[in-house]
Coordinates of C-alpha atoms in Angstrom, one line a residue:
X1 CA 0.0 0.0 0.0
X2 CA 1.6 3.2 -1.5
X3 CA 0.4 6.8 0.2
X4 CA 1.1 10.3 -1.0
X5 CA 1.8 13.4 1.8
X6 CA 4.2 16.3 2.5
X7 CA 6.7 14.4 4.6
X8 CA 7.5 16.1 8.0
X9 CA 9.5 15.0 11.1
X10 CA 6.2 15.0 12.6
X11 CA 4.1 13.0 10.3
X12 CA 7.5 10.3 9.9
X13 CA 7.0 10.0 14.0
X14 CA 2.9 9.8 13.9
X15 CA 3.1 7.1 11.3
X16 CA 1.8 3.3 12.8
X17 CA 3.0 0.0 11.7
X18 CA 0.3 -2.5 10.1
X19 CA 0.5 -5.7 9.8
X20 CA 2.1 -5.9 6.4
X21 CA 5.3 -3.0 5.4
X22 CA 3.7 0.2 3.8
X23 CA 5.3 3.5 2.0
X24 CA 4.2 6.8 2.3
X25 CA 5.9 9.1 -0.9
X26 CA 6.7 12.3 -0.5
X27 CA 4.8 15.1 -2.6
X28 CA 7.8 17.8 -2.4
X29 CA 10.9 15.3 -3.8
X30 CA 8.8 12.5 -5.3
X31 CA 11.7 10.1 -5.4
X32 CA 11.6 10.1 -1.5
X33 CA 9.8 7.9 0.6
X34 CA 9.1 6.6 4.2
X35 CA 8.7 2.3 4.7
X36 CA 7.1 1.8 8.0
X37 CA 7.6 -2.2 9.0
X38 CA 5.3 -4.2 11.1
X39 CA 7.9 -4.0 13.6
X40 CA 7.5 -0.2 14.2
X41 CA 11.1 0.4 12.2
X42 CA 10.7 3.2 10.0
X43 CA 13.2 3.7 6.6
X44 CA 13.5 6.4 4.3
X45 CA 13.7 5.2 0.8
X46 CA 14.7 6.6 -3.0
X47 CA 12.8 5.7 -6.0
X48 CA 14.6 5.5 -9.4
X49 CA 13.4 4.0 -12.5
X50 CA 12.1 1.6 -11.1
X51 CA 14.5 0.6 -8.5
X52 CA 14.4 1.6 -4.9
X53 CA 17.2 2.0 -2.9
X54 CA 17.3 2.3 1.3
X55 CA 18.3 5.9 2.2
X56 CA 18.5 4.8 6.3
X57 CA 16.5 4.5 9.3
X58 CA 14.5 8.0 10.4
X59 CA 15.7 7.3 14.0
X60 CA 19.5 9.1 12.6
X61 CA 18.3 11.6 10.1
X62 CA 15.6 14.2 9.5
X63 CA 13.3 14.4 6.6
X64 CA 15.0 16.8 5.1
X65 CA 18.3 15.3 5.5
X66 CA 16.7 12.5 3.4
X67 CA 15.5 15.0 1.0
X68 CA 19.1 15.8 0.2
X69 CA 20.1 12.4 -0.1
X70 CA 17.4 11.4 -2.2
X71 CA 18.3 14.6 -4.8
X72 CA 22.0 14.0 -4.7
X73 CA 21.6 10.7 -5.7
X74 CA 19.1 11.8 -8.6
X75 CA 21.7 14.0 -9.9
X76 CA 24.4 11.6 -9.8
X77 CA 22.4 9.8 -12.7
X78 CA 24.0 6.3 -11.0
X79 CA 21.6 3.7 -10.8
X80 CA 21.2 2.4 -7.1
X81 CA 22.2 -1.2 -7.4
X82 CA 24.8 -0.7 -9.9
X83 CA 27.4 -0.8 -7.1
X84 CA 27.0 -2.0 -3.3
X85 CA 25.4 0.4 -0.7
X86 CA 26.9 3.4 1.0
X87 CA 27.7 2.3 4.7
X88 CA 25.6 4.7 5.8
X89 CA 22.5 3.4 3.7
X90 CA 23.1 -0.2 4.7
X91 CA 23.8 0.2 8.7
X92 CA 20.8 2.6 9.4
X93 CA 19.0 0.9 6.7
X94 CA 19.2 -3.6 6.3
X95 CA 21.4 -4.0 8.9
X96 CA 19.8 -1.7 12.0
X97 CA 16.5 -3.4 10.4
X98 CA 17.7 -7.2 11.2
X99 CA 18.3 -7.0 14.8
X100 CA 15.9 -3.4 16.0
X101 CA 13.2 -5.5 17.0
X102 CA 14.7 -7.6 19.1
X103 CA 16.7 -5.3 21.5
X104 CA 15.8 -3.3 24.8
X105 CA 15.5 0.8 23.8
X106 CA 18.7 1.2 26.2
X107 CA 20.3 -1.2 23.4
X108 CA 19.0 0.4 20.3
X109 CA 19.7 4.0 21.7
X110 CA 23.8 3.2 22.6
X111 CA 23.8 1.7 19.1
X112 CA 22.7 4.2 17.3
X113 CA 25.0 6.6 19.1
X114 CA 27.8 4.5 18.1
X115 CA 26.9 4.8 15.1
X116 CA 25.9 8.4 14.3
X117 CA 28.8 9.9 16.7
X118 CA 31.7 7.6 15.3
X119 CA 31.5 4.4 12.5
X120 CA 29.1 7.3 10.1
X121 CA 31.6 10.3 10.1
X122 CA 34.2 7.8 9.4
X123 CA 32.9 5.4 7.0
X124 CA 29.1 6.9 6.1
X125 CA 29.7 8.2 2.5
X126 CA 32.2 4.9 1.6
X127 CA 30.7 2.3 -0.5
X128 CA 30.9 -1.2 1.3
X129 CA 33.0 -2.8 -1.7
X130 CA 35.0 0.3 -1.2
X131 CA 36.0 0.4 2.3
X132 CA 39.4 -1.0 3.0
X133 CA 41.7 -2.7 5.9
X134 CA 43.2 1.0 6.0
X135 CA 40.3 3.3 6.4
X136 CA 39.1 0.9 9.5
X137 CA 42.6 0.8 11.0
X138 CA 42.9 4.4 10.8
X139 CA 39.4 5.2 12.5
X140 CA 39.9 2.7 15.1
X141 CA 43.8 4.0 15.7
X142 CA 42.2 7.6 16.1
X143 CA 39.6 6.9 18.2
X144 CA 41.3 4.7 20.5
X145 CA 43.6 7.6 21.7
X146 CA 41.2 9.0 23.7
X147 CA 38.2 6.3 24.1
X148 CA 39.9 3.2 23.9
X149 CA 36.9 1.0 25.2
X150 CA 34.1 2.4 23.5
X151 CA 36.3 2.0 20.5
X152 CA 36.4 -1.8 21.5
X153 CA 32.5 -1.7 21.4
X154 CA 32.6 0.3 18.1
X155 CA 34.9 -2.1 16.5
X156 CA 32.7 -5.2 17.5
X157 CA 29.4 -3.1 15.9
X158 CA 31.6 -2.7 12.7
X159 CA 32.0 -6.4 12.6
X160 CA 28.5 -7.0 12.6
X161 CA 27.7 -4.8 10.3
X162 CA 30.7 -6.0 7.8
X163 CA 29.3 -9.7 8.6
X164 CA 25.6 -9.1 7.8
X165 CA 27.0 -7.1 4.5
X166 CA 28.6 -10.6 3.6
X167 CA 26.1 -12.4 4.1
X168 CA 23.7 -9.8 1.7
X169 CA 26.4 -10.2 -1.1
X170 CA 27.8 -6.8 -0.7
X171 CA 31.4 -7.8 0.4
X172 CA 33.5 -10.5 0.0
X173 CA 35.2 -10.4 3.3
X174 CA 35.4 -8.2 5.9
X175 CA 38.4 -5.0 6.3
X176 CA 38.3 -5.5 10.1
X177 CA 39.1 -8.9 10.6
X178 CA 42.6 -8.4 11.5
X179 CA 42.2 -5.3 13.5
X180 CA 42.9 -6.3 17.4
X181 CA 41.0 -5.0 20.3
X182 CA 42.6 -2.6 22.9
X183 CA 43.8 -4.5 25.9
X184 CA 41.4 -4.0 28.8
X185 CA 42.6 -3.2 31.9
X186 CA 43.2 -6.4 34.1
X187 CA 43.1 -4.4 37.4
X188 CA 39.4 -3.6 38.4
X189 CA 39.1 -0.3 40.8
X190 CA 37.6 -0.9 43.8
X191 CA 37.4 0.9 47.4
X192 CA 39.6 -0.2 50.3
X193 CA 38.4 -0.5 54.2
X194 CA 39.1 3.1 54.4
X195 CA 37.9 4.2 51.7
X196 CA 34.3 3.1 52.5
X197 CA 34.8 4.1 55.5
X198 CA 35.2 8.2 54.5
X199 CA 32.3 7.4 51.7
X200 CA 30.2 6.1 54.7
X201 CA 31.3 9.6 56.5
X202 CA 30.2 11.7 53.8
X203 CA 27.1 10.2 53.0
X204 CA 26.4 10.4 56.9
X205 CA 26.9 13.3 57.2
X206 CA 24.9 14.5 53.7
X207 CA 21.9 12.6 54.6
X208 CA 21.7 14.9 57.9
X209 CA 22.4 18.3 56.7
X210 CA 19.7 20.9 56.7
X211 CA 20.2 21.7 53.2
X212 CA 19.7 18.2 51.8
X213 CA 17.3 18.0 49.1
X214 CA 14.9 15.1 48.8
X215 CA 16.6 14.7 45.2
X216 CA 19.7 14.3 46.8
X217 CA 18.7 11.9 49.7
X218 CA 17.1 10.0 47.0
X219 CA 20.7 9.8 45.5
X220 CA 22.2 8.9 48.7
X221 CA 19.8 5.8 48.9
X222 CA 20.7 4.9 45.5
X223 CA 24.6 5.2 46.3
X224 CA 24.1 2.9 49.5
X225 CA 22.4 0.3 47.5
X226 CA 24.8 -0.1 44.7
X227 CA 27.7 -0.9 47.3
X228 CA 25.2 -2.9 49.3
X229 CA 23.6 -5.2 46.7
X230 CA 26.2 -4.7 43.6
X231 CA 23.3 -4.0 41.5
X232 CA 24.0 -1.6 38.3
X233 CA 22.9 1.8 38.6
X234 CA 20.1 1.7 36.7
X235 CA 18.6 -1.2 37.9
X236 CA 18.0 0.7 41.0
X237 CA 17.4 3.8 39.6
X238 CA 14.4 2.4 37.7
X239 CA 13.5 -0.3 40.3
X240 CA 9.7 -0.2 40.9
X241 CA 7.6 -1.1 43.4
X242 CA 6.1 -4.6 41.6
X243 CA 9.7 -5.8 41.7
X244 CA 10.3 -5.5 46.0
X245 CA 9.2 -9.1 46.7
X246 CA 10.0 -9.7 50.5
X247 CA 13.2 -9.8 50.7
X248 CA 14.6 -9.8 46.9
X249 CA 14.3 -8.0 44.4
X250 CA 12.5 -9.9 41.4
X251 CA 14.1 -6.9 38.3
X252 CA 12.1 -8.0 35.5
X253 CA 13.8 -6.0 32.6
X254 CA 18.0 -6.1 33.7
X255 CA 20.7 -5.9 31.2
X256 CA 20.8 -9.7 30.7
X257 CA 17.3 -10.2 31.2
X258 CA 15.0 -10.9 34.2
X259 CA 16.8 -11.7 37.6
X260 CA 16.3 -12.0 41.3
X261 CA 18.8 -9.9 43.7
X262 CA 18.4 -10.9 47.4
X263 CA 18.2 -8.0 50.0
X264 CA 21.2 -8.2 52.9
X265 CA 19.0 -6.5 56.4
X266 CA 20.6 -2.9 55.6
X267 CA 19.5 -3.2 52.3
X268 CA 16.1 -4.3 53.5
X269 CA 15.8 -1.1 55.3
X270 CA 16.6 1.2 52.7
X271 CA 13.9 -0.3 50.4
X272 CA 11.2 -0.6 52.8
X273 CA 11.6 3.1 53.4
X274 CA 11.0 3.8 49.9
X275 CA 8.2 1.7 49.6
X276 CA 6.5 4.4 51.5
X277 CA 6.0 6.4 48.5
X278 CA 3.3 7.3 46.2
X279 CA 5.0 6.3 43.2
X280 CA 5.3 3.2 40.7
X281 CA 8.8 4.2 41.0
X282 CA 10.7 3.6 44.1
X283 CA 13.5 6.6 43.2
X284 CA 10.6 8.6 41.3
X285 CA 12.1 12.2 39.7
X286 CA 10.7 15.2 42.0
X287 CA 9.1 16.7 38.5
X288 CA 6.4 13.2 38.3
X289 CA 6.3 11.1 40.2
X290 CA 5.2 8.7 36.9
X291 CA 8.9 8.6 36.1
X292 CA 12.0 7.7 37.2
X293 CA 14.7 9.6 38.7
X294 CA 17.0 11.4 36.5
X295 CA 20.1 8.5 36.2
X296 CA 22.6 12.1 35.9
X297 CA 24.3 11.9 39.6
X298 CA 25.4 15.3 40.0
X299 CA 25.7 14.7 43.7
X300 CA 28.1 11.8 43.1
X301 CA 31.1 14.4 42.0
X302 CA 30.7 16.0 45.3
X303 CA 30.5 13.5 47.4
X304 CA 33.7 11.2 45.9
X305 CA 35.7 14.8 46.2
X306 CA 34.8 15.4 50.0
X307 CA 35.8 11.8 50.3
X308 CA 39.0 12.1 48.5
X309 CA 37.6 9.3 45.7
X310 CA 38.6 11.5 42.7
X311 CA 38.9 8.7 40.4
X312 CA 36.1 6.1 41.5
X313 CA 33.2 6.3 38.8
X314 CA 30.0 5.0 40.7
X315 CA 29.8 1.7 38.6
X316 CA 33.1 1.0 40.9
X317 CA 30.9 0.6 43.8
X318 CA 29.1 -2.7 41.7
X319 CA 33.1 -4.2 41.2
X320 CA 33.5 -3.5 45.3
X321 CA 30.4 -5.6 46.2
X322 CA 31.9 -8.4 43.8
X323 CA 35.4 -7.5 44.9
X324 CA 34.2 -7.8 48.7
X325 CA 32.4 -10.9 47.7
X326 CA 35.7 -13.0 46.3
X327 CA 37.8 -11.9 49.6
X328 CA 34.8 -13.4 51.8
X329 CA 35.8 -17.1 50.1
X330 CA 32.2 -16.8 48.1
X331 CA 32.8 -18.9 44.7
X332 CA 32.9 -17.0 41.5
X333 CA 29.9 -18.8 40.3
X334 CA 27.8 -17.4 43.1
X335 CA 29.7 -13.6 42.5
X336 CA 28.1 -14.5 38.9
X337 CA 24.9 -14.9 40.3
X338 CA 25.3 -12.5 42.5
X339 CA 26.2 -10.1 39.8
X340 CA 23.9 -11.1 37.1
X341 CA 26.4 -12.2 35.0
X342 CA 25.5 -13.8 31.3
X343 CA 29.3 -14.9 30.6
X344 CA 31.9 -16.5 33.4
X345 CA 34.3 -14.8 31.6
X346 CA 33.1 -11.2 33.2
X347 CA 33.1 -12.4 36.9
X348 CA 36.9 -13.8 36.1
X349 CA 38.5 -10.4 36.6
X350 CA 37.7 -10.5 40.0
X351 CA 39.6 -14.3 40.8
X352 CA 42.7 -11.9 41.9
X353 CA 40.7 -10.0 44.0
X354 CA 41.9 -11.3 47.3
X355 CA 45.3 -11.5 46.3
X356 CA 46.0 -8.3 48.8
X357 CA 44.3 -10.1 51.6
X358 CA 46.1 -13.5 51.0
X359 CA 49.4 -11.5 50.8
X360 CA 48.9 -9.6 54.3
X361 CA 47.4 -12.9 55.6
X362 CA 50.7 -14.3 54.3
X363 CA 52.9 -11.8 56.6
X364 CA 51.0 -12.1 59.3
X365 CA 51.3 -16.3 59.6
X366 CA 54.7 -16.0 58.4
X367 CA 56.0 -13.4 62.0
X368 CA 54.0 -16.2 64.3
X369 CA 55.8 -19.2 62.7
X370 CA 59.2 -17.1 62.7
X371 CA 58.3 -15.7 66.5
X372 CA 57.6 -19.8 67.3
X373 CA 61.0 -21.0 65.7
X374 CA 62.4 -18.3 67.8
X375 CA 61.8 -19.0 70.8
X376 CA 62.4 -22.9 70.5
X377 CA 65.8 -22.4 68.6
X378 CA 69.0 -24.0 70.4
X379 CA 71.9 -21.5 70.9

C-alpha cells in the first residue's frame, strides 16, 4: 500500500505500523519515501526507475536530511544497485532493520549513538565494496587515543555490520578482521576499608544536613544500594515497586534479562523506606512522580571529592560488592549470580581479588611461625 503526503519530522513520527510494510511518498521530492515495518522500524527510501534503494532508518536523520540524499543521488544519474550500498544506507538501513526488533531501547539507543557519533563520520559516504583494511585501522587508531573502550564496542558493531553485509552479497570479506582489540585493563578499581569508611562519613553526614534536598537523599539511597547489593545503577534507579518481593528484588527488565537480587538487612531497610512512597517508582524524579529519577548523579562528584575518591566512577561501587564478595571465600559462580552475569568470563576479573588479603594474611602467619622457631631455637 503506497500513500502520498508532504513528509514532516512530525508526520514520519505519527506514522503506525500495520500488519504488512507500507510507504508513504513524498509530494515535495517525489523520489523520496518513508517504509514503515510491522515491527514499528521506519526507513527512508529513494525511488529510481524503477528501483528503490534504502536511504537509512529515520531514528538518525531528519526528513530533510533525506531529501538531500534522495536529490543528490538523482543527480548523480547512477543507478542504485549498480554498485553495493553506502555504509551509511546499509547500517541505518538492512542492517539496524535485522536486529531493531529484538533489542531493549537502552540497546538500540547506545547503538545508534555508536553509530551516528563515530562508524558514520568515518565510513558513512564509503561504498561497502570500497572500504578498505586501511580506512578501519585508521578510524579505530584515532579513536582509541582518547576512548579506547568504546572503540572496542565500536569495532565489535563494525564487525556485525561487515558480517551481515557478507552475508547480503555486498562484500566479499570483511576490512576489520585483522584489527585487534585494545587490551582491557586487568586491574578492576575498587574501594579499600578506608575508603568506604570516608564514603560512609560523607554520606552520613549528607543525609543529615539541613540543606539536603529530597533529590539528593534519593541519590544517597541509590549510592548505599549499589555498594550494598552490587546491582548496576540503573537497575535501582528504575526499580519499581512490583519488583520489591519480601526480601529480593525480582528486576524483570535487567541488562541480561530478568533476575532476582536478594536483599542483605541494611538493604532491606533502605527499600522498605522507599516503599512508603506514592510512586510506581521507588526513586521517582521530584518533576512526576510517573517517572523515574533522573540517572545524571550530580551529587556523586561532590561527594567522591569530599571523600577524597577522585577517580572512582559509581559503577566501581558494583566491582566493590563483587570484589568484597571474592575476599569473603564466596565462589565465582555465586559472584556470577550474585552479579547477574550472562558470561563467566566477566566475573573472572575478580579471581585476583583477594590477592591483597592473601598476601597480608601471608605476613601475618609468616611473623607467628618465625616468632615460634624463635623461641624454640638451640643456641
Amino acid at each position: 500500500m503506497n500513500r502520498k503526503a508532504r513528509l514532516t519530522d512530525a508526520l514520519v513520527r505519527r506514522l503506525k505500523p500495520g500488519p504488512r510494510e507500507y510507504t508513504v511518498r513524498d509530494t515535495v521530492v517525489p523520489s523520496l519515501g518513508i517504509r514503515v515495518h510491522p515491527s514499528g522500524g521506519r526507513t527512508y527510501v529513494h525511488f529510481r526507475e524503477g528501483s528503490r534503494g534504502t536511504l537509512g532508518s529515520a531514528e538518525l536523520k531528519t526528513v530533510e536530511e533525506a531529501r538531500q540524499e534522495s536529490r543528490a543521488s538523482l543527480a548523480a544519474g547512477v543507478p542504485d544497485k549498480s554498485t553495493a550500498p553506502l555504509f551509511r544506507n546499509f547500517a541505518t538501513g538492512p542492517w539496524r532493520e535485522s536486529w531493531v526488533h529484538r533489542c531493549k531501547p537502552s540497546t538500540i539507543g547506545w547503538r545508534d549513538r555508536n553509530l551516528r557519533n563515530h562508524l558514520l563520520p568515518a565510513l558513512g559516504r564509503m561504498r561497502l565494496d570500497r572500504i578498505t583494511p586501511t580506512a578501519v585501522t585508521a578510524w579505530f587508531d584515532g579513536y582509541s587515543r582518547t576512548a579506547p573502550g568504546n572503540a572496542n564496542h565500536c569495532l565489535q558493531t563494525l564487525r556485525e555490520i561487515f558480517n551481515y553485509a557478507i552475508a547480503c552479497g555486498h562484500m566479499a570479506s570483511s576490512p576489520a578482521r585483522n584489527i585487534k582489540p585494545n587490551p582491557r585493563k586487568k586491574i578492576t578499581r575498587f574501594l579499600s576499608r578506608e575508603e568506604l569508611d570516608r564514603l560512609h562519613g560523607v554520606l552520613d553526614l549528607r543525609s543529615h544536613a539541613k540543606g539536603t534536598t529530597s533529590t539528593q537523599r534519593r541519590q544517597i539511597d541509590i549510592i548505599r544500594l549499589l555498594l550494598l547489593t552490587g546491582c548496576r545503577k540503573n537497575e535501582i534507579v528504575r526499580l519499581r515497586r512490583h519488583e520489591v518481593v519480601a526480601n529480593q528484588l525480582r528486576l524483570r527488565d535487567s541488562k541480561t534479562g530478568p533476575r532476582t537480587v536478594f536483599l542483605n538487612a541494611e538493604a532491606r531497610t533502605i527499600i522498605e523506606r522507599r516503599l512508603n512512597g506514592n510512586s510506581e517508582y521507588l526513586f521517582p524524579s521530584p518533576n512526576d512522580v510517573s517517572r523515574p529519577l533522573n540517572d545524571r548523579f550530580q551529587l556523586w562528584s561532590s561527594i567522591r571529592t569530599e571523600a577524597d575518591l577522585d577517580d572512582v566512577r559509581l559503577h566501581d561501587l558494583r566491582h566493590t560488592y563483587a570484589t568484597y564478595a571474592v575476599m569473603q571465600g564466596t565462589p565465582l559462580p555465586v559472584v556470577a549470580k550474585l552479579l547477574g552475569h550472562s558470561h563467566s568470563r566477566m566475573t573472572l576479573r575478580y579471581a585476583h581479588a583477594g590477592d591483597r588479603e592473601t598476601e597480608a594474611a601471608a605476613e601475618r602467619v609468616g611473623r607467628v611461625i618465625a616468632g615460634l622457631l624463635g623461641h624454640s631455637s638451640v643456641d
